[in-house]
Structure formats: structure tokens, C-alpha cells
PDB file of C-alpha atoms in Angstrom:
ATOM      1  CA  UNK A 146      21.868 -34.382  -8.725  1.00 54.00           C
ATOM      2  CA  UNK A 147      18.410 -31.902  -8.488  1.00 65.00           C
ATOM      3  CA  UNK A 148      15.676 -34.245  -9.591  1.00 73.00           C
ATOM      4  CA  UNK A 149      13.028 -32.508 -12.181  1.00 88.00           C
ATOM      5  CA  UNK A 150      10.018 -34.423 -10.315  1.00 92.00           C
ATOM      6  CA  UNK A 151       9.606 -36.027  -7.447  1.00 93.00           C
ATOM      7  CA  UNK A 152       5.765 -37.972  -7.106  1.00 91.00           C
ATOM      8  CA  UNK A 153       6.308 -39.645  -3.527  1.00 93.00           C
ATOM      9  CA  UNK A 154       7.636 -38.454  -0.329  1.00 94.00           C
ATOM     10  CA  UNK A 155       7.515 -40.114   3.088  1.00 96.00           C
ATOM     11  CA  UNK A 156       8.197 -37.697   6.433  1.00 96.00           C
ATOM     12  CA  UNK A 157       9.026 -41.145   8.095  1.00 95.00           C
ATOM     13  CA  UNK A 158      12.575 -41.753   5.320  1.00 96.00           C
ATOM     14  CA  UNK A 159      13.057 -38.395   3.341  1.00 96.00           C
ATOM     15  CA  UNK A 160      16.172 -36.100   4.248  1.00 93.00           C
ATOM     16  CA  UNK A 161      14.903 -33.598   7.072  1.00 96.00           C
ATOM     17  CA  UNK A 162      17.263 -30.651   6.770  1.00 96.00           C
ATOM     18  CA  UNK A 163      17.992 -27.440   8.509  1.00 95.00           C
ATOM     19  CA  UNK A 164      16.428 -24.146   6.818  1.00 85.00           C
ATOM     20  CA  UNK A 165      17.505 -22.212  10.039  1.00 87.00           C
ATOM     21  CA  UNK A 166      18.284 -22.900  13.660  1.00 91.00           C
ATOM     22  CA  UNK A 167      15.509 -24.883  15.071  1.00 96.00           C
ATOM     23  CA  UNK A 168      13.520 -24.948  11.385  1.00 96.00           C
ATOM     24  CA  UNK A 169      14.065 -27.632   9.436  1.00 97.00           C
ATOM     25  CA  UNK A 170      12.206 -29.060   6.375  1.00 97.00           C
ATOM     26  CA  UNK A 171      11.416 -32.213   4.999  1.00 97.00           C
ATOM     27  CA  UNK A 172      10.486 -31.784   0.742  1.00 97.00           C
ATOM     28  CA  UNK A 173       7.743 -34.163   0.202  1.00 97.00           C
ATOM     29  CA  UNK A 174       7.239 -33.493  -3.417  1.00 97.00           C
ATOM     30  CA  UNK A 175       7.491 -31.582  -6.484  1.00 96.00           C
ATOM     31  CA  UNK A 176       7.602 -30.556 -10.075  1.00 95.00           C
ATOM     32  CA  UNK A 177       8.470 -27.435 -12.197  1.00 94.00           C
ATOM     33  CA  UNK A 178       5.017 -25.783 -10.916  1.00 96.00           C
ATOM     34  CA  UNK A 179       4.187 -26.726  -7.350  1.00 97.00           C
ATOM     35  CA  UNK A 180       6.102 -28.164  -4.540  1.00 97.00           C
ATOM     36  CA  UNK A 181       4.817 -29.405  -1.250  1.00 98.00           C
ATOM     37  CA  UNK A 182       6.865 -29.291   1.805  1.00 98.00           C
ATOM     38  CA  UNK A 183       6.576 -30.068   5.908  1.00 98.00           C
ATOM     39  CA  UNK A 184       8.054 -27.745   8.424  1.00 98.00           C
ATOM     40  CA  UNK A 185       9.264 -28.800  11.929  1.00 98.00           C
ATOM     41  CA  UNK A 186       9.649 -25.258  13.705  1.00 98.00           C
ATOM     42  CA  UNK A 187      11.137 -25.490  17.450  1.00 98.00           C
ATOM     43  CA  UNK A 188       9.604 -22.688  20.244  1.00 98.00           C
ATOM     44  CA  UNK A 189      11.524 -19.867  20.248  1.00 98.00           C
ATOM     45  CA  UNK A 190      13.058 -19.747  16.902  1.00 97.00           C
ATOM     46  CA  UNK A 191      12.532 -16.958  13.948  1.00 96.00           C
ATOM     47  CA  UNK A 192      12.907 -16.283  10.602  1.00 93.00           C
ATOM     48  CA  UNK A 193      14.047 -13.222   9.343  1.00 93.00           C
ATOM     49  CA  UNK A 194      11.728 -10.941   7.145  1.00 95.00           C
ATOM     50  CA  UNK A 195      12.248 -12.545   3.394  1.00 96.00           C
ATOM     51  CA  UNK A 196      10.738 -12.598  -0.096  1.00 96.00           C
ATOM     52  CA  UNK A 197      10.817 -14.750  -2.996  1.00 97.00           C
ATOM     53  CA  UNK A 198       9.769 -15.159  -6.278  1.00 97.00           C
ATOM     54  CA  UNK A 199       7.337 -18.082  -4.880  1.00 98.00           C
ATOM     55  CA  UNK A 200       3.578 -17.871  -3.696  1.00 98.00           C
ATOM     56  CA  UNK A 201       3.292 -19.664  -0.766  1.00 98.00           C
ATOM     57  CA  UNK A 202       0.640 -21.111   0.858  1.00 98.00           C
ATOM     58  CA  UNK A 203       0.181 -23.250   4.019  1.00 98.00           C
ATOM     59  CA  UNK A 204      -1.569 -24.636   7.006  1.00 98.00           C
ATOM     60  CA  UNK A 205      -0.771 -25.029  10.914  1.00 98.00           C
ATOM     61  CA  UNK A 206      -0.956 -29.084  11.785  1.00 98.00           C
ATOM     62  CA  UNK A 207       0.061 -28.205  15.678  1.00 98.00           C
ATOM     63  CA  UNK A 208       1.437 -25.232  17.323  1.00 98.00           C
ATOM     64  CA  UNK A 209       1.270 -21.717  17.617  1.00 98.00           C
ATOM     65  CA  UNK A 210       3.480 -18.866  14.975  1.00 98.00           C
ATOM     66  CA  UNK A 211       3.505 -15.529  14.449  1.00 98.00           C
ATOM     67  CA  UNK A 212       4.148 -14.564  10.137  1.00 97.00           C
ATOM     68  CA  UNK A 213       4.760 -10.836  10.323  1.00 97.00           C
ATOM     69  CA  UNK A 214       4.113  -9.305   6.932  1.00 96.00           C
ATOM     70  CA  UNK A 215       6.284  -6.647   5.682  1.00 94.00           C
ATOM     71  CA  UNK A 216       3.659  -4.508   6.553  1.00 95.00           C
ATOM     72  CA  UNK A 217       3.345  -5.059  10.226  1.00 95.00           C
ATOM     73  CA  UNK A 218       0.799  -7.076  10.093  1.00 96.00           C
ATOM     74  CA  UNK A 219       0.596 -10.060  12.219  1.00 97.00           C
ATOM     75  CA  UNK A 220      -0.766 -13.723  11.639  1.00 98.00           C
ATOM     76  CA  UNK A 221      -1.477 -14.671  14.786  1.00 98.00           C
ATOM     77  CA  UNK A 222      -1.701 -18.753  13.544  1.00 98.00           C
ATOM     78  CA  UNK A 223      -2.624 -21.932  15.269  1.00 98.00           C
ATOM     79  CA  UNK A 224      -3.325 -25.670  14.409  1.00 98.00           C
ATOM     80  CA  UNK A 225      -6.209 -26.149  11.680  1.00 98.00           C
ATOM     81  CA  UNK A 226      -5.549 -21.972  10.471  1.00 98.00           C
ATOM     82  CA  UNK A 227      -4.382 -21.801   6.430  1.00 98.00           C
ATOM     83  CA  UNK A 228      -2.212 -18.645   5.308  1.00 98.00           C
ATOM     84  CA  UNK A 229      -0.883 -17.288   1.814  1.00 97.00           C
ATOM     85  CA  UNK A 230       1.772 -14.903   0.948  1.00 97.00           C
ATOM     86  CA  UNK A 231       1.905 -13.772  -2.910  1.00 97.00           C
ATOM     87  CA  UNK A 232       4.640 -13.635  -5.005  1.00 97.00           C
ATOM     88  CA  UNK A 233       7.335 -11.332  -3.424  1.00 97.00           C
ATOM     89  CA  UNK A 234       5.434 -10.757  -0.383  1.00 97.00           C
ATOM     90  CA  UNK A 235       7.259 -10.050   2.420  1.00 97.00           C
ATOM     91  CA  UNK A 236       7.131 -12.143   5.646  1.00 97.00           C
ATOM     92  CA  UNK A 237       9.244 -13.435   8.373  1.00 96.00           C
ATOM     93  CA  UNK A 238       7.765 -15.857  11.723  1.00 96.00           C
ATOM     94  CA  UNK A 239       8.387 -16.414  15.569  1.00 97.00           C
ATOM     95  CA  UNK A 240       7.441 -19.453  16.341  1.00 98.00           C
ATOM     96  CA  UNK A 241       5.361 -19.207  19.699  1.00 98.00           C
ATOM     97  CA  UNK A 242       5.231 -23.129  20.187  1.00 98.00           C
ATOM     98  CA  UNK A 243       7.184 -26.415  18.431  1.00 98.00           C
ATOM     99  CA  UNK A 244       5.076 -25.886  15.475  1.00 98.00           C
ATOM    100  CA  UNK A 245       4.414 -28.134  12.365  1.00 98.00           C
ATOM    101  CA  UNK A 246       3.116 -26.991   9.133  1.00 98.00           C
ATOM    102  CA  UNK A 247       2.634 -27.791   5.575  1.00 98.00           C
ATOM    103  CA  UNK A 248       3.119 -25.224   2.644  1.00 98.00           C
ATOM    104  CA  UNK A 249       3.571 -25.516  -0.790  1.00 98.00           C
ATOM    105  CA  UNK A 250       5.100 -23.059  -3.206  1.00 98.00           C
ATOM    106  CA  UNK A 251       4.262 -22.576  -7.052  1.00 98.00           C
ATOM    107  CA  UNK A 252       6.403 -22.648  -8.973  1.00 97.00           C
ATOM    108  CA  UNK A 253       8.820 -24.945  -7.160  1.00 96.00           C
ATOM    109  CA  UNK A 254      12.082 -23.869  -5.365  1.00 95.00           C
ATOM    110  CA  UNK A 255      14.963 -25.054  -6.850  1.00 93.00           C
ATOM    111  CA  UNK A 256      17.095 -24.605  -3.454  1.00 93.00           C
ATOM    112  CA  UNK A 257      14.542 -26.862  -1.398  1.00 93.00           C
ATOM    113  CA  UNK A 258      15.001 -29.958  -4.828  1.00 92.00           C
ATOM    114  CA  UNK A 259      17.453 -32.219  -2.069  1.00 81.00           C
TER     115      UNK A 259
END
């Protein structure tokens, strides 16, 4: 059953679950408008250029990735460095380093609700 709200999350008990091979998320929280989520991204690993409806914004907490835009352009991203991609936006990653981040979407996603 997809919950409508969820107002605590815990990296040390919630479900960590495989986006793609060697990125998995844990969903920390959310409601209709925002959602917050942490990213455990293993060396070597990429994710195909994508859109969605979502903004997305996030920040590095260790590690080193690569977001390529669908324009080319590269965000050459390390800990402490913040990013945003606007609704629709383009943008895949190779993940340069095991890499950890934090980004949260508005509104919510309704495939990351576990």
C-alpha cells in the first residue's frame, strides 16, 4: 500500500532498494509536493540520460559524479557541491567514486512511495 505522507525516515531501518546496478535509494520522506531521498551510488556505475516530470535538486555528502545534461554539459560534483535539474531536464551520471547524496524532488514520485 503507497502511503500519501510519510513525516519520519531513518537511513539506519528504512527499505534501501535498487534504482540501478550499484544505485540504490533509501526514501526518507514525503508528501504530495516534496520528497526527500538518500542515494548510495557504487564507483563505476551510470545512469542512463533520463527526464521526468520532477525538479530535482541535491547535494554531494562524499564522493565524486559526473551529471551530464542533455546538453553536454558536465557537472563535475564532489562532497559539499549542490545541483538542480528543472522539470524535464535531461540528465544522466557516472559515478567517479562510491558516492552519497541527498536530493529531493517536488512534487513527489509516486514510483520511489515504498
Amino acid at each position: 500500500m503507497m502511503l500519501e505522507k510519510k513525516h519520519r525516515g531513518s537511513l539506519s531501518t528504512d527499505t534501501r532498494v535498487s534504482r540501478a546496478k550499484g544505485i540504490d535509494r533509501v526514501t526518507l520522506t514525503y508528501d504530495k509536493d516534496t520528497m526527500m531521498c538518500y542515494f548510495y551510488l557504487e564507483k563505476g556505475s551510470k545512469l542512463e540520460l533520463h527526464s521526468h516530470v520532477q525538479s530535482q535538486s541535491g547535494i554531494v555528502i562524499k564522493g565524486h559524479i559526473h551529471f551530464i545534461k542533455g546538453d553536454g554539459e558536465i557537472l563535475d560534483l564532489h562532497a559539499g557541491d549542490a545541483y538542480y535539474f528543472a522539470s524535464n531536464d535531461p540528465h544522466g551520471s557516472d559515478i567517479l567514486e562510491d558516492t552519497e547524496l541527498i536530493e529531493c524532488f517536488a512534487p513527489s514520485r509516486d514510483d520511489y512511495k515504498d
